[in-house]
Amino acid sequence: MKKYRCKLCGYIYDPAKGDSDVGVKPGTPFEQLPDDWVCPACGAPKSEFESVD
């Protein structure tokens, strides 16, 4: 699964880890995150993320 980086602060969303602070389980692809999910580091919306290789 691809990782995604916040273009504003550089936070990396790693699907293998998920986002336990808001109940996103490990193994959740970025595309399946809720539409209202925001960057846990800076609060940016999903639209501010880009895939990283």
PDB file of C-alpha atoms in Angstrom:
ATOM      1  CA  MET A   1       0.000   0.000   0.000  1.00  0.00           C
ATOM      2  CA  LYS A   2       1.188   3.482  -0.858  1.00  0.00           C
ATOM      3  CA  LYS A   3       2.182   6.013   1.753  1.00  0.00           C
ATOM      4  CA  TYR A   4       0.938   9.593   1.488  1.00  0.00           C
ATOM      5  CA  ARG A   5       2.711  12.799   2.549  1.00  0.00           C
ATOM      6  CA  CYS A   6       1.088  16.020   3.718  1.00  0.00           C
ATOM      7  CA  LYS A   7       2.236  18.796   1.382  1.00  0.00           C
ATOM      8  CA  LEU A   8       1.955  21.358   4.187  1.00  0.00           C
ATOM      9  CA  CYS A   9       3.917  19.765   7.036  1.00  0.00           C
ATOM     10  CA  GLY A  10       5.514  16.582   5.670  1.00  0.00           C
ATOM     11  CA  TYR A  11       3.568  14.118   7.849  1.00  0.00           C
ATOM     12  CA  ILE A  12       3.550  10.642   6.296  1.00  0.00           C
ATOM     13  CA  TYR A  13       0.380   8.558   6.484  1.00  0.00           C
ATOM     14  CA  ASP A  14       1.492   4.926   6.577  1.00  0.00           C
ATOM     15  CA  PRO A  15      -1.398   2.511   5.915  1.00  0.00           C
ATOM     16  CA  ALA A  16       0.461  -0.225   7.791  1.00  0.00           C
ATOM     17  CA  LYS A  17       0.205   1.885  10.968  1.00  0.00           C
ATOM     18  CA  GLY A  18      -3.148   3.615  10.443  1.00  0.00           C
ATOM     19  CA  ASP A  19      -4.058   6.515  12.737  1.00  0.00           C
ATOM     20  CA  SER A  20      -4.938   5.108  16.142  1.00  0.00           C
ATOM     21  CA  ASP A  21      -5.689   8.563  17.591  1.00  0.00           C
ATOM     22  CA  VAL A  22      -8.927   8.698  15.578  1.00  0.00           C
ATOM     23  CA  GLY A  23      -9.686   4.978  15.321  1.00  0.00           C
ATOM     24  CA  VAL A  24      -8.190   4.262  11.879  1.00  0.00           C
ATOM     25  CA  LYS A  25      -6.997   0.678  12.073  1.00  0.00           C
ATOM     26  CA  PRO A  26      -3.644  -0.510  10.700  1.00  0.00           C
ATOM     27  CA  GLY A  27      -4.033  -1.768   7.138  1.00  0.00           C
ATOM     28  CA  THR A  28      -6.437   1.033   6.114  1.00  0.00           C
ATOM     29  CA  PRO A  29      -5.501   2.423   2.664  1.00  0.00           C
ATOM     30  CA  PHE A  30      -5.415   6.212   2.340  1.00  0.00           C
ATOM     31  CA  GLU A  31      -8.288   6.070  -0.149  1.00  0.00           C
ATOM     32  CA  GLN A  32     -10.528   4.485   2.498  1.00  0.00           C
ATOM     33  CA  LEU A  33      -9.946   7.154   5.141  1.00  0.00           C
ATOM     34  CA  PRO A  34     -13.122   9.098   6.006  1.00  0.00           C
ATOM     35  CA  ASP A  35     -13.652  12.249   3.933  1.00  0.00           C
ATOM     36  CA  ASP A  36     -13.393  14.359   7.078  1.00  0.00           C
ATOM     37  CA  TRP A  37     -10.044  12.839   8.149  1.00  0.00           C
ATOM     38  CA  VAL A  38      -7.335  15.471   8.589  1.00  0.00           C
ATOM     39  CA  CYS A  39      -3.579  15.408   9.022  1.00  0.00           C
ATOM     40  CA  PRO A  40      -2.910  14.583  12.682  1.00  0.00           C
ATOM     41  CA  ALA A  41       0.128  16.873  12.703  1.00  0.00           C
ATOM     42  CA  CYS A  42      -1.274  20.073  11.164  1.00  0.00           C
ATOM     43  CA  GLY A  43      -4.986  19.575  10.471  1.00  0.00           C
ATOM     44  CA  ALA A  44      -4.729  19.734   6.670  1.00  0.00           C
ATOM     45  CA  PRO A  45      -7.503  17.995   4.692  1.00  0.00           C
ATOM     46  CA  LYS A  46      -6.941  14.839   2.619  1.00  0.00           C
ATOM     47  CA  SER A  47      -6.710  16.994  -0.520  1.00  0.00           C
ATOM     48  CA  GLU A  48      -3.338  18.310   0.711  1.00  0.00           C
ATOM     49  CA  PHE A  49      -1.737  14.843   0.581  1.00  0.00           C
ATOM     50  CA  GLU A  50       0.290  13.324  -2.242  1.00  0.00           C
ATOM     51  CA  SER A  51       1.434   9.747  -2.779  1.00  0.00           C
ATOM     52  CA  VAL A  52       5.076   8.894  -2.178  1.00  0.00           C
ATOM     53  CA  ASP A  53       6.996   6.047  -3.744  1.00  0.00           C
TER      54      ASP A  53
END
